[in-house]
DNA sequence: CTTCTTTTACTCGATGCTAGAGCTTATTCT
DNA sequence: AGAATAAGCTCTAGCATCGAGTAAAAGAAG
């Protein structure tokens, strides 16, 4: 209803369990106004007050602001190649219920029917409380909420079929993971956070002071199609030299002379794990010196080589993005986490070499995503709450 | 003071000469509230009402909202390698006075002294009315308003010396030109506008729904240091393969086997003009067919070749940025305007080839900057007004 | 030329938000 | 137990906003 209510709800959502006095300070209002505001929002079943844990400090104890037990909820949905998942998320980001399933039939009408049935069941569990939905999908989402996911054969399908009501947001999985990392993950507090997610390709997004950069048509964050790669390699997107073709599972396969893997994600994980294992073998062998004359297997060191090449391509591209966008933090998701764990030194070396000299003194850190596989659905919940809050009272 | 006042001032600034009724509609308030608001702002010497030109439509004629004749003003400043300029800008963006000069001494203290003297003179002309300053500089500006401009030998100098008061903003020339194009130039109304400016190097910025993306440390828009170029070429920035090294005057010189030019901007303009002229010669010669057997001079066709190579590098990089950032409009400034005029077909061909297939149906247009050389100072004025408005009343 | 329609401006009271001051309450420290 | 501290509560004056009703100024229609 009023600006202050919206601001207060935002503060409580961003910092669930904030004390009332602290919230008032953040809003820059007096305690009188805070009393009024909180009691109004409590009456509207949006907030509840709970006694605070003893702080140990002096002074009259304050209460903490928590979501109302009968308050509004959002449904965060994630649709992947393999299946679907729905989380019921309350103000503050906590998940109350989670249901999931795998696709029996990946045709769009079938998926819609399955998800709608699951949503109906949740409606019955939380009567009248589900007020918005956010959905993460493995493809590009236009501003008009139409989805293209080529590998699933979905072309220009209407996402609003998933949720009849008005407050509905949808986004690409990598973009939403970026939003989640920024709101509750490793990128909390960053001014310009960059999230990169390697799965079938390379996606991601930039988050500027908490605001997800959505781009003009909703297709933002296709960093995988910036030409940081080898111009000789053509990408399924139609361009050449795309960065994505240099860092995903198909890149590893190409370096190893393998055919393009059917499932690049698990292929990449396997290769990376095997490369790390064989490298340990090499190190052990080297440390054992000439104890025995046997040479290390060629395939294994080839795998390590391929991983290093990919890691260098990743680091170099990150440097380019950091130069251009002036990020202060980079988080990696998907296979990027494995790569970072396996070959951090190689990524860092290429990253630092690609940075402008003025940034080298204090290079923005590259961190693994804190939310792991839950990033996209958490981001869906965040974005749903962000759009819902202004509609509440 | 109040939210509505700020909104109204913003509307009037963005659309000077808007009618009162129209402004009320944009703010979503009734005519009663508009009367109140406007009279309050008029009393505060922020707005004035003028009779509207006869619209020809029915109804009681409304008044137009214009800046108050005694209202606040901002100083827009531009400092270049060669000199300085100060514009006094009123609400709505009109320039009342412009003074400029060339550097006699490019040491920072000397420049500060010169600019301060000019500012003092303006203070006397507009007593009590100059309330903010925005300044455009040819270098990187940190969030703490410190400037690095290597070619001028300025390192970590304090920009706030230029303006003692609180409301002071500063920015890189290319970033501010981007802001200006978005506010009043060719990119008005774009959702995500990208501005690229080729001068000594390649700079620019993205503007998301009117908001200039400033980045984490203020160094955003260094797109020239994204590795779209030849990895064999090292950039003064310390990295290799920077895009900037493939599109500026030094790139042309390299392709032509010339030494690096002292002034890459005028060198580039000369080469491009000459290439265009010689190409016309070639075309004329070709159309004259075998009228005479003399061959066209090698140097000239070499120049056209070099221009084409650079144009292709520019187009390819733009495609990468559009893919990654999802821009819906690209504007070119500086030498980019000349390149676009000379070799639009070559830029467009490389651009389209580099776009993802899903964007090729409707590629975001590439346009020359509408504000020309006034872009940076206009952007300085825009940013100064943007920060000043919330402080007014 | 007169009257009607359309659009906008003005007036005035009701409402509700907000800041601020002063007071009360609950806790810890000494 | 009393002082110090931090926070909540209450009340009031002020002001912004909204809505409804009325007045004004122009073009259109007869």
Tab-separated table of C-alpha atoms in Angstrom, chain A residues 7-338:
chain	number	residue	atom	x	y	z
A	7	UNK	CA	10.380	-1.152	2.097
A	8	UNK	CA	9.841	-2.860	5.410
A	9	UNK	CA	8.732	-6.073	3.756
A	10	UNK	CA	11.798	-5.934	1.571
A	11	UNK	CA	14.042	-5.505	4.572
A	12	UNK	CA	12.399	-8.419	6.376
A	13	UNK	CA	12.667	-10.551	3.258
A	14	UNK	CA	16.336	-9.747	2.801
A	15	UNK	CA	17.116	-10.192	6.492
A	16	UNK	CA	14.575	-12.542	8.035
A	17	UNK	CA	14.658	-12.329	11.784
A	18	UNK	CA	15.738	-8.708	11.792
A	19	UNK	CA	14.840	-6.937	15.002
A	20	UNK	CA	12.188	-4.297	14.885
A	21	UNK	CA	14.520	-1.574	16.076
A	22	UNK	CA	17.104	-2.527	13.488
A	23	UNK	CA	14.528	-2.523	10.708
A	24	UNK	CA	13.398	0.938	11.773
A	25	UNK	CA	16.978	2.165	11.588
A	26	UNK	CA	17.433	0.709	8.124
A	27	UNK	CA	14.303	2.459	6.919
A	28	UNK	CA	15.339	5.657	8.620
A	29	UNK	CA	12.076	5.995	10.507
A	30	UNK	CA	11.391	6.581	14.172
A	31	UNK	CA	10.206	3.969	16.582
A	32	UNK	CA	6.754	5.493	16.535
A	33	UNK	CA	6.334	4.999	12.843
A	34	UNK	CA	7.780	1.505	13.180
A	35	UNK	CA	5.158	0.585	15.773
A	36	UNK	CA	2.422	1.751	13.466
A	37	UNK	CA	3.851	0.059	10.407
A	38	UNK	CA	4.493	-3.265	12.069
A	39	UNK	CA	1.098	-3.429	13.703
A	40	UNK	CA	-0.568	-2.645	10.412
A	41	UNK	CA	1.409	-5.318	8.581
A	42	UNK	CA	0.755	-7.786	11.386
A	43	UNK	CA	-2.958	-7.145	11.097
A	44	UNK	CA	-2.737	-7.739	7.373
A	45	UNK	CA	-1.175	-11.145	8.138
A	46	UNK	CA	2.062	-10.177	6.464
A	47	UNK	CA	4.392	-10.048	9.438
A	48	UNK	CA	4.506	-11.473	12.918
A	49	UNK	CA	6.598	-10.546	15.878
A	50	UNK	CA	8.498	-13.073	17.910
A	51	UNK	CA	10.498	-12.543	21.068
A	52	UNK	CA	14.128	-12.025	20.254
A	53	UNK	CA	16.833	-14.276	21.570
A	54	UNK	CA	18.613	-12.549	24.454
A	55	UNK	CA	21.222	-10.383	22.835
A	56	UNK	CA	23.412	-9.934	25.881
A	57	UNK	CA	23.395	-6.196	25.326
A	58	UNK	CA	21.714	-3.717	27.612
A	59	UNK	CA	18.394	-2.151	26.965
A	60	UNK	CA	14.822	-3.174	26.575
A	61	UNK	CA	14.676	-6.293	24.470
A	62	UNK	CA	13.176	-5.907	21.040
A	63	UNK	CA	11.164	-8.350	19.016
A	64	UNK	CA	12.217	-9.938	15.762
A	65	UNK	CA	10.135	-9.682	12.621
A	66	UNK	CA	9.228	-12.969	11.009
A	67	UNK	CA	6.792	-14.024	8.316
A	68	UNK	CA	3.231	-14.376	9.507
A	69	UNK	CA	2.158	-18.004	9.986
A	70	UNK	CA	-0.846	-17.361	7.759
A	71	UNK	CA	0.967	-14.988	5.441
A	72	UNK	CA	1.355	-15.111	1.703
A	73	UNK	CA	3.669	-17.619	0.064
A	74	UNK	CA	5.208	-17.991	-3.338
A	75	UNK	CA	5.829	-21.077	-5.402
A	76	UNK	CA	9.329	-21.404	-6.784
A	77	UNK	CA	9.473	-23.821	-9.676
A	78	UNK	CA	12.332	-25.346	-11.553
A	79	UNK	CA	11.943	-27.196	-14.784
A	80	UNK	CA	15.015	-29.030	-16.015
A	81	UNK	CA	15.702	-31.441	-18.807
A	82	UNK	CA	15.094	-34.327	-16.476
A	83	UNK	CA	12.237	-33.239	-14.279
A	84	UNK	CA	10.546	-30.575	-12.218
A	85	UNK	CA	10.471	-29.303	-8.661
A	86	UNK	CA	8.211	-26.954	-6.759
A	87	UNK	CA	9.168	-25.230	-3.526
A	88	UNK	CA	6.793	-23.264	-1.336
A	89	UNK	CA	8.778	-20.296	-0.078
A	90	UNK	CA	7.800	-17.908	2.677
A	91	UNK	CA	8.875	-14.324	3.225
A	92	UNK	CA	12.546	-14.396	4.082
A	93	UNK	CA	13.321	-17.224	1.696
A	94	UNK	CA	12.712	-20.292	3.818
A	95	UNK	CA	11.267	-23.294	2.022
A	96	UNK	CA	8.226	-24.864	3.658
A	97	UNK	CA	7.541	-27.714	1.277
A	98	UNK	CA	9.323	-29.169	-1.699
A	99	UNK	CA	7.906	-31.593	-4.205
A	100	UNK	CA	9.558	-32.908	-7.329
A	101	UNK	CA	9.307	-35.475	-10.051
A	102	UNK	CA	10.894	-36.610	-13.263
A	103	UNK	CA	9.406	-36.139	-16.693
A	104	UNK	CA	7.616	-39.129	-18.106
A	105	UNK	CA	6.908	-37.210	-21.255
A	106	UNK	CA	8.866	-34.102	-22.171
A	107	UNK	CA	6.206	-32.610	-24.425
A	108	UNK	CA	5.249	-29.177	-23.202
A	109	UNK	CA	1.536	-29.870	-22.644
A	110	UNK	CA	2.413	-32.899	-20.561
A	111	UNK	CA	4.863	-30.947	-18.426
A	112	UNK	CA	2.316	-28.189	-17.921
A	113	UNK	CA	-0.300	-30.729	-16.867
A	114	UNK	CA	2.051	-32.382	-14.377
A	115	UNK	CA	3.165	-29.096	-12.855
A	116	UNK	CA	-0.394	-27.786	-12.685
A	117	UNK	CA	-1.510	-30.923	-10.855
A	118	UNK	CA	1.302	-30.488	-8.347
A	119	UNK	CA	0.440	-26.829	-7.912
A	120	UNK	CA	-3.190	-27.706	-7.270
A	121	UNK	CA	-2.123	-30.074	-4.534
A	122	UNK	CA	-0.057	-27.296	-2.957
A	123	UNK	CA	-3.055	-24.972	-3.200
A	124	UNK	CA	-4.972	-27.398	-1.029
A	125	UNK	CA	-2.156	-27.603	1.514
A	126	UNK	CA	-1.877	-23.822	1.768
A	127	UNK	CA	-5.371	-22.597	1.025
A	128	UNK	CA	-5.454	-19.043	-0.229
A	129	UNK	CA	-1.837	-18.388	0.603
A	130	UNK	CA	0.010	-19.036	-2.671
A	131	UNK	CA	0.164	-15.644	-4.284
A	132	UNK	CA	2.901	-15.749	-6.895
A	133	UNK	CA	5.090	-18.094	-8.878
A	134	UNK	CA	8.630	-17.835	-10.139
A	135	UNK	CA	9.900	-20.443	-12.519
A	136	UNK	CA	13.352	-21.375	-13.693
A	137	UNK	CA	13.650	-22.943	-17.119
A	138	UNK	CA	16.560	-24.287	-19.161
A	139	UNK	CA	16.221	-21.923	-22.094
A	140	UNK	CA	15.657	-18.345	-23.105
A	141	UNK	CA	12.642	-16.468	-21.821
A	142	UNK	CA	11.349	-13.455	-23.684
A	143	UNK	CA	9.863	-10.415	-22.012
A	144	UNK	CA	6.451	-11.705	-22.990
A	145	UNK	CA	7.094	-14.887	-20.988
A	146	UNK	CA	7.577	-17.180	-23.924
A	147	UNK	CA	10.165	-19.906	-23.673
A	148	UNK	CA	12.555	-21.386	-26.197
A	149	UNK	CA	14.430	-24.490	-25.120
A	150	UNK	CA	15.800	-26.119	-28.219
A	151	UNK	CA	17.155	-29.327	-26.700
A	152	UNK	CA	13.723	-30.050	-25.288
A	153	UNK	CA	11.985	-29.120	-28.497
A	154	UNK	CA	10.048	-26.309	-26.873
A	155	UNK	CA	9.681	-23.379	-29.173
A	156	UNK	CA	7.818	-20.211	-28.260
A	157	UNK	CA	5.697	-21.949	-25.645
A	158	UNK	CA	3.599	-19.894	-23.271
A	159	UNK	CA	4.946	-20.050	-19.736
A	160	UNK	CA	1.918	-18.330	-18.246
A	161	UNK	CA	0.064	-21.615	-18.606
A	162	UNK	CA	1.943	-22.671	-15.489
A	163	UNK	CA	0.302	-20.045	-13.342
A	164	UNK	CA	-3.048	-18.480	-14.065
A	165	UNK	CA	-2.667	-15.535	-11.723
A	166	UNK	CA	-1.028	-12.233	-12.402
A	167	UNK	CA	2.119	-12.312	-10.330
A	168	UNK	CA	4.277	-14.636	-12.350
A	169	UNK	CA	7.913	-14.350	-13.272
A	170	UNK	CA	10.113	-16.657	-15.266
A	171	UNK	CA	13.743	-16.733	-16.141
A	172	UNK	CA	16.623	-18.643	-17.464
A	173	UNK	CA	18.210	-20.990	-14.925
A	174	UNK	CA	21.613	-19.331	-15.054
A	175	UNK	CA	20.165	-15.829	-14.653
A	176	UNK	CA	18.085	-16.893	-11.693
A	177	UNK	CA	21.044	-18.628	-10.105
A	178	UNK	CA	22.863	-15.318	-10.428
A	179	UNK	CA	20.036	-13.529	-8.667
A	180	UNK	CA	20.041	-16.090	-5.888
A	181	UNK	CA	23.783	-15.920	-5.353
A	182	UNK	CA	23.458	-12.195	-5.074
A	183	UNK	CA	20.521	-12.282	-2.675
A	184	UNK	CA	21.519	-15.125	-0.375
A	185	UNK	CA	24.635	-16.799	-1.707
A	186	UNK	CA	28.292	-16.091	-2.191
A	187	UNK	CA	27.718	-12.741	-3.886
A	188	UNK	CA	25.760	-11.085	-1.073
A	189	UNK	CA	26.734	-7.459	-0.820
A	190	UNK	CA	28.660	-7.334	-4.075
A	191	UNK	CA	28.157	-4.173	-6.063
A	192	UNK	CA	28.394	-5.842	-9.440
A	193	UNK	CA	28.354	-9.599	-9.200
A	194	UNK	CA	28.891	-11.850	-12.158
A	195	UNK	CA	27.641	-15.411	-12.105
A	196	UNK	CA	28.683	-17.943	-14.709
A	197	UNK	CA	27.160	-21.350	-14.977
A	198	UNK	CA	28.576	-24.090	-17.141
A	199	UNK	CA	26.142	-26.815	-18.031
A	200	UNK	CA	25.223	-27.768	-21.562
A	201	UNK	CA	26.646	-24.393	-22.515
A	202	UNK	CA	27.762	-21.330	-20.630
A	203	UNK	CA	25.198	-18.934	-19.244
A	204	UNK	CA	25.074	-16.439	-16.473
A	205	UNK	CA	24.097	-12.949	-15.556
A	206	UNK	CA	25.314	-9.767	-14.018
A	207	UNK	CA	23.640	-8.424	-10.897
A	208	UNK	CA	24.074	-4.707	-10.323
A	209	UNK	CA	23.495	-3.728	-6.688
A	210	UNK	CA	21.006	-6.494	-6.204
A	211	UNK	CA	19.195	-5.871	-9.469
A	212	UNK	CA	19.363	-8.645	-12.037
A	213	UNK	CA	20.237	-7.242	-15.444
A	214	UNK	CA	17.592	-8.695	-17.635
A	215	UNK	CA	18.558	-7.076	-20.933
A	216	UNK	CA	16.340	-5.710	-23.627
A	217	UNK	CA	14.479	-8.823	-24.639
A	218	UNK	CA	15.088	-11.030	-21.628
A	219	UNK	CA	17.919	-12.970	-23.232
A	220	UNK	CA	20.638	-11.388	-21.159
A	221	UNK	CA	23.552	-13.301	-19.745
A	222	UNK	CA	24.369	-15.284	-22.842
A	223	UNK	CA	28.001	-14.701	-22.089
A	224	UNK	CA	28.773	-18.057	-23.644
A	225	UNK	CA	28.201	-16.471	-27.013
A	226	UNK	CA	30.782	-13.762	-26.723
A	227	UNK	CA	33.633	-14.470	-29.136
A	228	UNK	CA	36.399	-15.207	-26.660
A	229	UNK	CA	36.958	-18.631	-28.198
A	230	UNK	CA	38.649	-20.085	-31.250
A	231	UNK	CA	37.140	-18.441	-34.351
A	232	UNK	CA	37.597	-21.740	-36.183
A	233	UNK	CA	34.936	-23.458	-34.109
A	234	UNK	CA	31.324	-22.850	-34.944
A	235	UNK	CA	28.682	-22.854	-32.285
A	236	UNK	CA	25.161	-24.259	-32.575
A	237	UNK	CA	23.987	-20.693	-31.994
A	238	UNK	CA	25.099	-19.811	-35.505
A	239	UNK	CA	28.141	-17.708	-34.673
A	240	UNK	CA	31.806	-18.680	-34.542
A	241	UNK	CA	34.360	-18.557	-31.781
A	242	UNK	CA	31.813	-18.556	-28.994
A	243	UNK	CA	33.337	-18.739	-25.548
A	244	UNK	CA	30.884	-21.453	-24.560
A	245	UNK	CA	32.380	-23.823	-27.105
A	246	UNK	CA	35.737	-23.448	-25.355
A	247	UNK	CA	34.720	-24.284	-21.809
A	248	UNK	CA	31.935	-26.857	-21.765
A	249	UNK	CA	31.930	-30.648	-22.026
A	250	UNK	CA	32.130	-30.627	-25.808
A	251	UNK	CA	35.339	-28.622	-25.557
A	252	UNK	CA	36.873	-31.293	-23.354
A	253	UNK	CA	35.746	-33.981	-25.792
A	254	UNK	CA	37.221	-32.079	-28.710
A	255	UNK	CA	40.578	-31.719	-26.989
A	256	UNK	CA	40.562	-35.436	-26.195
A	257	UNK	CA	39.535	-36.442	-29.673
A	258	UNK	CA	36.266	-37.905	-28.410
A	259	UNK	CA	32.939	-37.504	-30.193
A	260	UNK	CA	30.600	-34.867	-28.800
A	261	UNK	CA	29.130	-36.330	-25.606
A	262	UNK	CA	25.436	-36.915	-25.301
A	263	UNK	CA	25.322	-35.473	-21.800
A	264	UNK	CA	28.111	-32.886	-21.655
A	265	UNK	CA	27.607	-32.184	-17.954
A	266	UNK	CA	28.215	-35.661	-16.602
A	267	UNK	CA	30.859	-36.236	-19.265
A	268	UNK	CA	32.712	-33.127	-18.107
A	269	UNK	CA	32.446	-34.122	-14.469
A	270	UNK	CA	33.815	-37.567	-15.287
A	271	UNK	CA	36.733	-36.207	-17.286
A	272	UNK	CA	37.608	-33.657	-14.621
A	273	UNK	CA	37.479	-36.235	-11.849
A	274	UNK	CA	39.575	-38.635	-13.847
A	275	UNK	CA	42.080	-35.922	-14.754
A	276	UNK	CA	42.445	-34.964	-11.113
A	277	UNK	CA	42.930	-38.590	-10.113
A	278	UNK	CA	45.511	-39.203	-12.805
A	279	UNK	CA	47.268	-36.002	-11.932
A	280	UNK	CA	47.524	-37.141	-8.359
A	281	UNK	CA	48.992	-40.282	-9.809
A	282	UNK	CA	51.522	-38.206	-11.730
A	283	UNK	CA	52.425	-36.229	-8.665
A	284	UNK	CA	52.776	-39.358	-6.596
A	285	UNK	CA	54.813	-40.935	-9.352
A	286	UNK	CA	57.030	-37.880	-9.583
A	287	UNK	CA	57.487	-37.701	-5.848
A	288	UNK	CA	58.393	-41.344	-5.822
A	289	UNK	CA	61.033	-40.276	-8.340
A	290	UNK	CA	62.695	-43.097	-10.156
A	291	UNK	CA	61.383	-45.741	-7.787
A	292	UNK	CA	60.050	-47.554	-10.774
A	293	UNK	CA	60.636	-46.698	-14.394
A	294	UNK	CA	57.050	-47.065	-15.606
A	295	UNK	CA	55.628	-44.017	-17.414
A	296	UNK	CA	52.267	-42.565	-16.570
A	297	UNK	CA	49.463	-43.403	-18.951
A	298	UNK	CA	49.118	-41.000	-21.876
A	299	UNK	CA	45.327	-40.798	-21.780
A	300	UNK	CA	45.308	-39.568	-18.235
A	301	UNK	CA	47.825	-36.790	-18.716
A	302	UNK	CA	45.940	-35.902	-21.898
A	303	UNK	CA	42.849	-35.441	-19.774
A	304	UNK	CA	44.699	-33.130	-17.438
A	305	UNK	CA	45.948	-31.183	-20.421
A	306	UNK	CA	42.417	-30.808	-21.731
A	307	UNK	CA	41.171	-29.662	-18.347
A	308	UNK	CA	43.973	-27.101	-18.175
A	309	UNK	CA	43.165	-25.774	-21.631
A	310	UNK	CA	39.525	-25.376	-20.730
A	311	UNK	CA	40.408	-23.806	-17.389
A	312	UNK	CA	42.626	-21.281	-19.147
A	313	UNK	CA	39.855	-20.423	-21.604
A	314	UNK	CA	37.509	-19.932	-18.686
A	315	UNK	CA	39.925	-17.696	-16.797
A	316	UNK	CA	40.727	-15.614	-19.830
A	317	UNK	CA	37.075	-15.011	-20.617
A	318	UNK	CA	36.257	-14.132	-17.030
A	319	UNK	CA	39.027	-11.558	-17.171
A	320	UNK	CA	37.471	-10.048	-20.281
A	321	UNK	CA	34.076	-9.791	-18.645
A	322	UNK	CA	35.519	-8.323	-15.472
A	323	UNK	CA	37.427	-5.761	-17.536
A	324	UNK	CA	34.369	-4.785	-19.491
A	325	UNK	CA	31.691	-4.886	-16.821
A	326	UNK	CA	33.767	-3.925	-13.796
A	327	UNK	CA	32.540	-6.749	-11.616
A	328	UNK	CA	33.805	-7.012	-8.082
A	329	UNK	CA	32.953	-10.666	-7.639
A	330	UNK	CA	32.592	-13.695	-9.880
A	331	UNK	CA	30.779	-16.851	-8.866
A	332	UNK	CA	30.851	-20.082	-10.806
A	333	UNK	CA	28.088	-22.646	-10.951
A	334	UNK	CA	27.471	-26.008	-12.575
A	335	UNK	CA	30.575	-27.673	-13.924
A	336	UNK	CA	32.399	-24.435	-13.175
A	337	UNK	CA	32.514	-25.532	-9.542
A	338	UNK	CA	34.292	-28.755	-10.511
